[in-house]
């Protein structure tokens, strides 16, 4: 079980409280598809992904980004119990979606860059450290049921 | 790897931080040591407290090397040849693929913090590719 200090919990919730889940989610997913174009392999039915502009404006990307980050919010509410919280999602990503867990790490790192761009100096080194830990733990939980 | 457009974007970003290079370097390393404590194992001889002169000095070196790479995007293998030797034979930092992802991530966070919206997806992509290319060159002589 992962241990979270009071300070870490504070850094997580204070950042999360200010996050626009729809905007940040859309931006993070768009950047994943732009910066690591091979991730587009999972989104054949999303329509036009032919350029950064197309990706950023694509309504399916926006909607899915929101979905993904909303789910991230569930993790934050259940920090003490992540593996259980993500058990079904983990099975889904393995058995139905066939997503290599490496992609969770990529998305986590991108989310951090999106937060940094939004919060500027307020995204302090301690903030970043805590959030890097969080995205790592989330990625691990999502990979946990892989077989 | 790097398209003409990528090279332009990397050069533009670098220009935006020229003048703050020392800060960028120090902040990148500070973030790396905070987020990835394992990276501290390469600096047992350093004072790693925030604001340390050694961290500032080393950050400045790192950014100077990257600046040299930015000036020689068509020729990075040659431009970074000395550094490549150093990393492979002396420093033997764990394979650059791994450790420079950590450094690259922190550098990107610093750029994003400073540039905000201007750190566009296209710029982000170009810098990510640039840092991968640097890592590949540094790894050339590992074995």
mmCIF file of C-alpha atoms in Angstrom:
data_model
loop_
_atom_site.group_PDB
_atom_site.id
_atom_site.type_symbol
_atom_site.label_atom_id
_atom_site.label_comp_id
_atom_site.label_asym_id
_atom_site.label_seq_id
_atom_site.Cartn_x
_atom_site.Cartn_y
_atom_site.Cartn_z
ATOM 1 C CA UNK A 1 0.000 0.000 0.000
ATOM 2 C CA UNK A 2 1.269 3.419 -0.872
ATOM 3 C CA UNK A 3 1.763 5.882 1.940
ATOM 4 C CA UNK A 4 0.681 9.479 1.489
ATOM 5 C CA UNK A 5 1.882 12.145 3.906
ATOM 6 C CA UNK A 6 -0.428 14.924 5.007
ATOM 7 C CA UNK A 7 1.609 17.333 2.925
ATOM 8 C CA UNK A 8 1.282 15.178 -0.180
ATOM 9 C CA UNK A 9 -2.478 14.867 0.264
ATOM 10 C CA UNK A 10 -2.668 18.633 0.634
ATOM 11 C CA UNK A 11 -0.622 19.229 -2.517
ATOM 12 C CA UNK A 12 -2.827 16.820 -4.461
ATOM 13 C CA UNK A 13 -6.149 18.230 -3.336
ATOM 14 C CA UNK A 14 -5.139 21.877 -3.619
ATOM 15 C CA UNK A 15 -4.070 21.416 -7.238
ATOM 16 C CA UNK A 16 -7.026 19.199 -8.088
ATOM 17 C CA UNK A 17 -9.439 21.731 -6.615
ATOM 18 C CA UNK A 18 -8.350 24.227 -9.251
ATOM 19 C CA UNK A 19 -8.277 21.891 -12.238
ATOM 20 C CA UNK A 20 -10.856 22.290 -14.982
ATOM 21 C CA UNK A 21 -11.292 18.590 -15.649
ATOM 22 C CA UNK A 22 -12.786 19.034 -19.104
ATOM 23 C CA UNK A 23 -10.071 21.418 -20.342
ATOM 24 C CA UNK A 24 -7.107 19.655 -18.789
ATOM 25 C CA UNK A 25 -8.355 16.232 -19.794
ATOM 26 C CA UNK A 26 -8.872 17.315 -23.391
ATOM 27 C CA UNK A 27 -5.483 18.972 -23.507
ATOM 28 C CA UNK A 28 -3.629 16.032 -21.978
ATOM 29 C CA UNK A 29 -5.165 13.507 -24.354
ATOM 30 C CA UNK A 30 -4.616 15.765 -27.376
ATOM 31 C CA UNK A 31 -0.970 16.184 -26.455
ATOM 32 C CA UNK A 32 -0.566 12.424 -26.025
ATOM 33 C CA UNK A 33 -1.831 11.903 -29.570
ATOM 34 C CA UNK A 34 0.349 14.728 -30.917
ATOM 35 C CA UNK A 35 3.612 14.140 -29.065
ATOM 36 C CA UNK A 36 3.424 10.336 -29.284
ATOM 37 C CA UNK A 37 1.530 9.768 -32.532
ATOM 38 C CA UNK A 38 1.672 5.988 -32.253
ATOM 39 C CA UNK A 39 -0.888 6.267 -29.452
ATOM 40 C CA UNK A 40 -3.409 7.121 -32.160
ATOM 41 C CA UNK A 41 -3.544 3.380 -32.773
ATOM 42 C CA UNK A 42 -6.161 3.116 -30.037
ATOM 43 C CA UNK A 43 -8.443 5.691 -31.566
ATOM 44 C CA UNK A 44 -9.131 4.615 -35.131
ATOM 45 C CA UNK A 45 -12.780 5.570 -34.846
ATOM 46 C CA UNK A 46 -12.143 9.098 -33.615
ATOM 47 C CA UNK A 47 -12.230 10.677 -37.057
ATOM 48 C CA UNK A 48 -9.800 13.378 -38.086
ATOM 49 C CA UNK A 49 -6.449 13.108 -36.277
ATOM 50 C CA UNK A 50 -4.400 14.299 -39.224
ATOM 51 C CA UNK A 51 -2.728 17.332 -37.625
ATOM 52 C CA UNK A 52 -2.210 18.951 -34.218
ATOM 53 C CA UNK A 53 -4.967 21.434 -35.034
ATOM 54 C CA UNK A 54 -7.345 18.645 -36.048
ATOM 55 C CA UNK A 55 -6.545 16.694 -32.881
ATOM 56 C CA UNK A 56 -6.981 19.652 -30.553
ATOM 57 C CA UNK A 57 -10.330 20.519 -32.163
ATOM 58 C CA UNK A 58 -11.620 16.951 -32.399
ATOM 59 C CA UNK A 59 -14.776 16.626 -30.251
ATOM 60 C CA UNK A 60 -14.210 12.912 -29.598
ATOM 61 C CA UNK A 61 -10.743 13.657 -28.279
ATOM 62 C CA UNK A 62 -12.148 16.332 -25.999
ATOM 63 C CA UNK A 63 -14.904 14.075 -24.717
ATOM 64 C CA UNK A 64 -12.595 11.158 -24.111
ATOM 65 C CA UNK A 65 -10.019 13.366 -22.428
ATOM 66 C CA UNK A 66 -12.697 14.551 -20.036
ATOM 67 C CA UNK A 67 -13.685 10.952 -19.326
ATOM 68 C CA UNK A 68 -10.112 9.928 -18.594
ATOM 69 C CA UNK A 69 -9.410 12.811 -16.264
ATOM 70 C CA UNK A 70 -12.740 12.403 -14.486
ATOM 71 C CA UNK A 71 -11.681 8.860 -13.722
ATOM 72 C CA UNK A 72 -8.407 10.223 -12.423
ATOM 73 C CA UNK A 73 -10.501 12.188 -9.960
ATOM 74 C CA UNK A 74 -11.810 8.881 -8.609
ATOM 75 C CA UNK A 75 -8.252 7.852 -7.885
ATOM 76 C CA UNK A 76 -7.725 11.034 -5.919
ATOM 77 C CA UNK A 77 -10.808 10.307 -3.820
ATOM 78 C CA UNK A 78 -9.509 6.796 -3.104
ATOM 79 C CA UNK A 79 -5.806 7.203 -2.527
ATOM 80 C CA UNK A 80 -5.761 4.538 0.158
ATOM 81 C CA UNK A 81 -7.408 1.975 -2.044
ATOM 82 C CA UNK A 82 -6.274 2.518 -5.622
ATOM 83 C CA UNK A 83 -5.851 -1.060 -6.756
ATOM 84 C CA UNK A 84 -9.419 -1.917 -5.818
ATOM 85 C CA UNK A 85 -10.759 1.309 -7.290
ATOM 86 C CA UNK A 86 -9.122 0.606 -10.633
ATOM 87 C CA UNK A 87 -9.546 -3.167 -10.692
ATOM 88 C CA UNK A 88 -12.281 -3.199 -13.338
ATOM 89 C CA UNK A 89 -10.644 -0.462 -15.402
ATOM 90 C CA UNK A 90 -7.416 -2.414 -15.351
ATOM 91 C CA UNK A 91 -9.115 -5.517 -16.682
ATOM 92 C CA UNK A 92 -10.811 -3.432 -19.352
ATOM 93 C CA UNK A 93 -7.555 -1.875 -20.548
ATOM 94 C CA UNK A 94 -5.931 -5.296 -20.729
ATOM 95 C CA UNK A 95 -8.662 -7.577 -22.019
ATOM 96 C CA UNK A 96 -10.746 -5.303 -24.220
ATOM 97 C CA UNK A 97 -8.663 -2.255 -25.085
ATOM 98 C CA UNK A 98 -5.254 -4.007 -25.271
ATOM 99 C CA UNK A 99 -3.362 -0.925 -24.162
ATOM 100 C CA UNK A 100 0.327 -1.317 -23.337
ATOM 101 C CA UNK A 101 0.727 0.065 -19.786
ATOM 102 C CA UNK A 102 3.673 2.131 -20.952
ATOM 103 C CA UNK A 103 1.039 4.474 -22.358
ATOM 104 C CA UNK A 104 -0.238 5.209 -18.847
ATOM 105 C CA UNK A 105 3.212 6.497 -17.943
ATOM 106 C CA UNK A 106 3.314 8.671 -21.052
ATOM 107 C CA UNK A 107 -0.098 10.164 -20.318
ATOM 108 C CA UNK A 108 0.839 10.780 -16.686
ATOM 109 C CA UNK A 109 3.952 12.721 -17.671
ATOM 110 C CA UNK A 110 1.963 14.745 -20.181
ATOM 111 C CA UNK A 111 -0.687 15.573 -17.591
ATOM 112 C CA UNK A 112 2.072 16.979 -15.391
ATOM 113 C CA UNK A 113 3.307 19.213 -18.188
ATOM 114 C CA UNK A 114 -0.260 20.434 -18.795
ATOM 115 C CA UNK A 115 -0.610 21.261 -15.092
ATOM 116 C CA UNK A 116 2.751 23.045 -15.150
ATOM 117 C CA UNK A 117 1.667 25.179 -18.105
ATOM 118 C CA UNK A 118 -1.593 26.091 -16.340
ATOM 119 C CA UNK A 119 -0.293 26.753 -12.852
ATOM 120 C CA UNK A 120 3.107 28.222 -13.667
ATOM 121 C CA UNK A 121 5.264 28.935 -10.639
ATOM 122 C CA UNK A 122 2.526 27.622 -8.318
ATOM 123 C CA UNK A 123 3.382 24.172 -9.638
ATOM 124 C CA UNK A 124 6.390 24.024 -7.326
ATOM 125 C CA UNK A 125 9.025 21.286 -7.278
ATOM 126 C CA UNK A 126 7.230 19.704 -4.271
ATOM 127 C CA UNK A 127 3.975 19.825 -6.161
ATOM 128 C CA UNK A 128 5.558 18.189 -9.167
ATOM 129 C CA UNK A 129 7.226 15.528 -7.019
ATOM 130 C CA UNK A 130 3.910 14.618 -5.377
ATOM 131 C CA UNK A 131 2.068 14.531 -8.663
ATOM 132 C CA UNK A 132 4.782 12.437 -10.342
ATOM 133 C CA UNK A 133 4.305 9.980 -7.495
ATOM 134 C CA UNK A 134 0.529 10.093 -7.996
ATOM 135 C CA UNK A 135 0.605 9.458 -11.742
ATOM 136 C CA UNK A 136 3.083 6.639 -11.172
ATOM 137 C CA UNK A 137 0.824 5.001 -8.620
ATOM 138 C CA UNK A 138 -2.234 5.415 -10.852
ATOM 139 C CA UNK A 139 -0.369 3.877 -13.789
ATOM 140 C CA UNK A 140 0.688 0.996 -11.578
ATOM 141 C CA UNK A 141 -2.886 0.402 -10.381
ATOM 142 C CA UNK A 142 -4.156 0.444 -13.951
ATOM 143 C CA UNK A 143 -1.585 -2.161 -14.924
ATOM 144 C CA UNK A 144 -2.187 -4.321 -11.893
ATOM 145 C CA UNK A 145 -4.719 -6.708 -13.412
ATOM 146 C CA UNK A 146 -2.789 -7.329 -16.605
ATOM 147 C CA UNK A 147 -2.088 -10.902 -17.440
ATOM 148 C CA UNK B 1 13.955 12.443 -36.552
ATOM 149 C CA UNK B 2 13.657 16.209 -36.240
ATOM 150 C CA UNK B 3 11.779 17.867 -39.080
ATOM 151 C CA UNK B 4 12.645 21.374 -40.262
ATOM 152 C CA UNK B 5 9.606 22.630 -38.366
ATOM 153 C CA UNK B 6 10.722 20.847 -35.185
ATOM 154 C CA UNK B 7 14.158 22.457 -35.431
ATOM 155 C CA UNK B 8 12.594 25.887 -35.813
ATOM 156 C CA UNK B 9 10.369 25.362 -32.783
ATOM 157 C CA UNK B 10 13.264 24.154 -30.641
ATOM 158 C CA UNK B 11 15.346 27.160 -31.635
ATOM 159 C CA UNK B 12 12.437 29.494 -30.852
ATOM 160 C CA UNK B 13 11.888 28.011 -27.422
ATOM 161 C CA UNK B 14 15.573 28.212 -26.646
ATOM 162 C CA UNK B 15 15.642 31.835 -27.640
ATOM 163 C CA UNK B 16 12.793 32.528 -25.241
ATOM 164 C CA UNK B 17 14.833 31.185 -22.338
ATOM 165 C CA UNK B 18 18.180 32.633 -23.317
ATOM 166 C CA UNK B 19 19.044 35.039 -20.581
ATOM 167 C CA UNK B 20 17.427 32.747 -17.982
ATOM 168 C CA UNK B 21 19.602 29.798 -18.743
ATOM 169 C CA UNK B 22 21.119 29.523 -15.316
ATOM 170 C CA UNK B 23 17.683 29.583 -13.661
ATOM 171 C CA UNK B 24 16.307 27.004 -16.089
ATOM 172 C CA UNK B 25 19.220 24.685 -15.389
ATOM 173 C CA UNK B 26 19.037 25.045 -11.614
ATOM 174 C CA UNK B 27 15.281 24.605 -11.553
ATOM 175 C CA UNK B 28 15.391 21.555 -13.815
ATOM 176 C CA UNK B 29 17.873 19.817 -11.565
ATOM 177 C CA UNK B 30 16.062 20.855 -8.379
ATOM 178 C CA UNK B 31 12.839 19.369 -9.731
ATOM 179 C CA UNK B 32 14.598 16.218 -10.851
ATOM 180 C CA UNK B 33 16.154 15.638 -7.425
ATOM 181 C CA UNK B 34 12.787 16.270 -5.738
ATOM 182 C CA UNK B 35 10.650 14.116 -8.031
ATOM 183 C CA UNK B 36 13.191 11.349 -8.680
ATOM 184 C CA UNK B 37 15.356 10.886 -5.584
ATOM 185 C CA UNK B 38 17.260 8.058 -7.266
ATOM 186 C CA UNK B 39 18.971 10.663 -9.455
ATOM 187 C CA UNK B 40 20.704 12.018 -6.369
ATOM 188 C CA UNK B 41 22.830 8.879 -6.252
ATOM 189 C CA UNK B 42 25.018 10.404 -8.954
ATOM 190 C CA UNK B 43 25.813 13.421 -6.806
ATOM 191 C CA UNK B 44 26.988 12.182 -3.410
ATOM 192 C CA UNK B 45 29.706 14.822 -3.586
ATOM 193 C CA UNK B 46 27.245 17.690 -4.007
ATOM 194 C CA UNK B 47 25.328 19.844 -1.613
ATOM 195 C CA UNK B 48 21.854 19.204 -2.986
ATOM 196 C CA UNK B 49 19.959 21.642 -0.797
ATOM 197 C CA UNK B 50 17.716 24.003 -2.742
ATOM 198 C CA UNK B 51 19.659 27.012 -3.962
ATOM 199 C CA UNK B 52 22.998 25.255 -3.606
ATOM 200 C CA UNK B 53 25.830 26.800 -5.615
ATOM 201 C CA UNK B 54 26.831 23.385 -6.876
ATOM 202 C CA UNK B 55 23.347 22.715 -8.225
ATOM 203 C CA UNK B 56 23.264 26.113 -9.913
ATOM 204 C CA UNK B 57 26.714 25.552 -11.366
ATOM 205 C CA UNK B 58 25.851 22.136 -12.671
ATOM 206 C CA UNK B 59 22.511 23.292 -14.033
ATOM 207 C CA UNK B 60 24.343 25.980 -15.953
ATOM 208 C CA UNK B 61 26.653 23.351 -17.465
ATOM 209 C CA UNK B 62 23.763 21.135 -18.509
ATOM 210 C CA UNK B 63 21.910 23.984 -20.195
ATOM 211 C CA UNK B 64 25.095 25.164 -21.918
ATOM 212 C CA UNK B 65 25.510 21.676 -23.379
ATOM 213 C CA UNK B 66 21.901 21.644 -24.556
ATOM 214 C CA UNK B 67 22.379 25.106 -26.037
ATOM 215 C CA UNK B 68 25.317 23.738 -27.994
ATOM 216 C CA UNK B 69 23.082 20.927 -29.226
ATOM 217 C CA UNK B 70 20.420 23.463 -30.281
ATOM 218 C CA UNK B 71 23.052 25.361 -32.273
ATOM 219 C CA UNK B 72 24.089 22.138 -33.996
ATOM 220 C CA UNK B 73 20.818 20.372 -34.672
ATOM 221 C CA UNK B 74 22.067 19.059 -38.006
ATOM 222 C CA UNK B 75 25.190 17.710 -36.489
ATOM 223 C CA UNK B 76 24.466 16.658 -32.926
ATOM 224 C CA UNK B 77 26.507 13.481 -32.953
ATOM 225 C CA UNK B 78 29.656 15.434 -33.637
ATOM 226 C CA UNK B 79 28.812 18.403 -31.451
ATOM 227 C CA UNK B 80 28.083 16.191 -28.450
ATOM 228 C CA UNK B 81 30.854 13.691 -29.109
ATOM 229 C CA UNK B 82 32.951 14.705 -26.088
ATOM 230 C CA UNK B 83 29.925 14.589 -23.808
ATOM 231 C CA UNK B 84 28.998 11.242 -25.242
ATOM 232 C CA UNK B 85 32.423 9.878 -24.279
ATOM 233 C CA UNK B 86 32.169 11.415 -20.848
ATOM 234 C CA UNK B 87 28.784 9.869 -20.098
ATOM 235 C CA UNK B 88 29.747 6.470 -21.459
ATOM 236 C CA UNK B 89 33.176 6.022 -19.940
ATOM 237 C CA UNK B 90 33.412 8.294 -16.909
ATOM 238 C CA UNK B 91 30.020 9.165 -15.574
ATOM 239 C CA UNK B 92 28.317 5.939 -16.589
ATOM 240 C CA UNK B 93 24.939 7.377 -15.743
ATOM 241 C CA UNK B 94 22.333 4.652 -16.070
ATOM 242 C CA UNK B 95 21.379 4.266 -19.747
ATOM 243 C CA UNK B 96 20.334 7.643 -21.014
ATOM 244 C CA UNK B 97 17.074 6.251 -22.271
ATOM 245 C CA UNK B 98 16.005 6.031 -18.683
ATOM 246 C CA UNK B 99 17.707 8.831 -16.814
ATOM 247 C CA UNK B 100 17.358 11.420 -19.512
ATOM 248 C CA UNK B 101 13.629 10.791 -19.608
ATOM 249 C CA UNK B 102 13.691 12.027 -16.036
ATOM 250 C CA UNK B 103 15.819 15.041 -16.900
ATOM 251 C CA UNK B 104 13.786 15.706 -20.062
ATOM 252 C CA UNK B 105 10.519 15.556 -18.146
ATOM 253 C CA UNK B 106 11.750 18.110 -15.617
ATOM 254 C CA UNK B 107 13.142 20.401 -18.301
ATOM 255 C CA UNK B 108 9.782 20.316 -20.067
ATOM 256 C CA UNK B 109 7.995 21.134 -16.813
ATOM 257 C CA UNK B 110 10.280 24.149 -16.326
ATOM 258 C CA UNK B 111 9.634 25.325 -19.887
ATOM 259 C CA UNK B 112 5.884 24.849 -19.400
ATOM 260 C CA UNK B 113 5.975 26.754 -16.101
ATOM 261 C CA UNK B 114 7.739 29.679 -17.749
ATOM 262 C CA UNK B 115 5.945 29.709 -21.084
ATOM 263 C CA UNK B 116 2.401 28.705 -20.084
ATOM 264 C CA UNK B 117 0.161 28.705 -23.151
ATOM 265 C CA UNK B 118 3.170 29.365 -25.374
ATOM 266 C CA UNK B 119 4.332 25.845 -24.614
ATOM 267 C CA UNK B 120 2.036 24.643 -27.371
ATOM 268 C CA UNK B 121 1.498 20.977 -28.269
ATOM 269 C CA UNK B 122 3.691 21.458 -31.347
ATOM 270 C CA UNK B 123 6.502 22.962 -29.280
ATOM 271 C CA UNK B 124 6.105 20.241 -26.640
ATOM 272 C CA UNK B 125 6.403 17.611 -29.343
ATOM 273 C CA UNK B 126 9.508 19.210 -30.874
ATOM 274 C CA UNK B 127 11.284 19.542 -27.527
ATOM 275 C CA UNK B 128 10.401 15.965 -26.614
ATOM 276 C CA UNK B 129 11.907 14.757 -29.880
ATOM 277 C CA UNK B 130 14.963 16.957 -29.403
ATOM 278 C CA UNK B 131 15.623 15.541 -25.932
ATOM 279 C CA UNK B 132 15.210 11.998 -27.289
ATOM 280 C CA UNK B 133 17.768 12.782 -29.964
ATOM 281 C CA UNK B 134 20.188 14.157 -27.366
ATOM 282 C CA UNK B 135 19.726 11.016 -25.262
ATOM 283 C CA UNK B 136 20.377 8.801 -28.269
ATOM 284 C CA UNK B 137 23.625 10.613 -29.032
ATOM 285 C CA UNK B 138 24.776 10.411 -25.415
ATOM 286 C CA UNK B 139 24.033 6.680 -25.422
ATOM 287 C CA UNK B 140 25.942 5.973 -28.633
ATOM 288 C CA UNK B 141 29.092 4.786 -26.967
ATOM 289 C CA UNK B 142 27.688 2.974 -23.978
ATOM 290 C CA UNK B 143 28.384 -0.419 -25.462
#
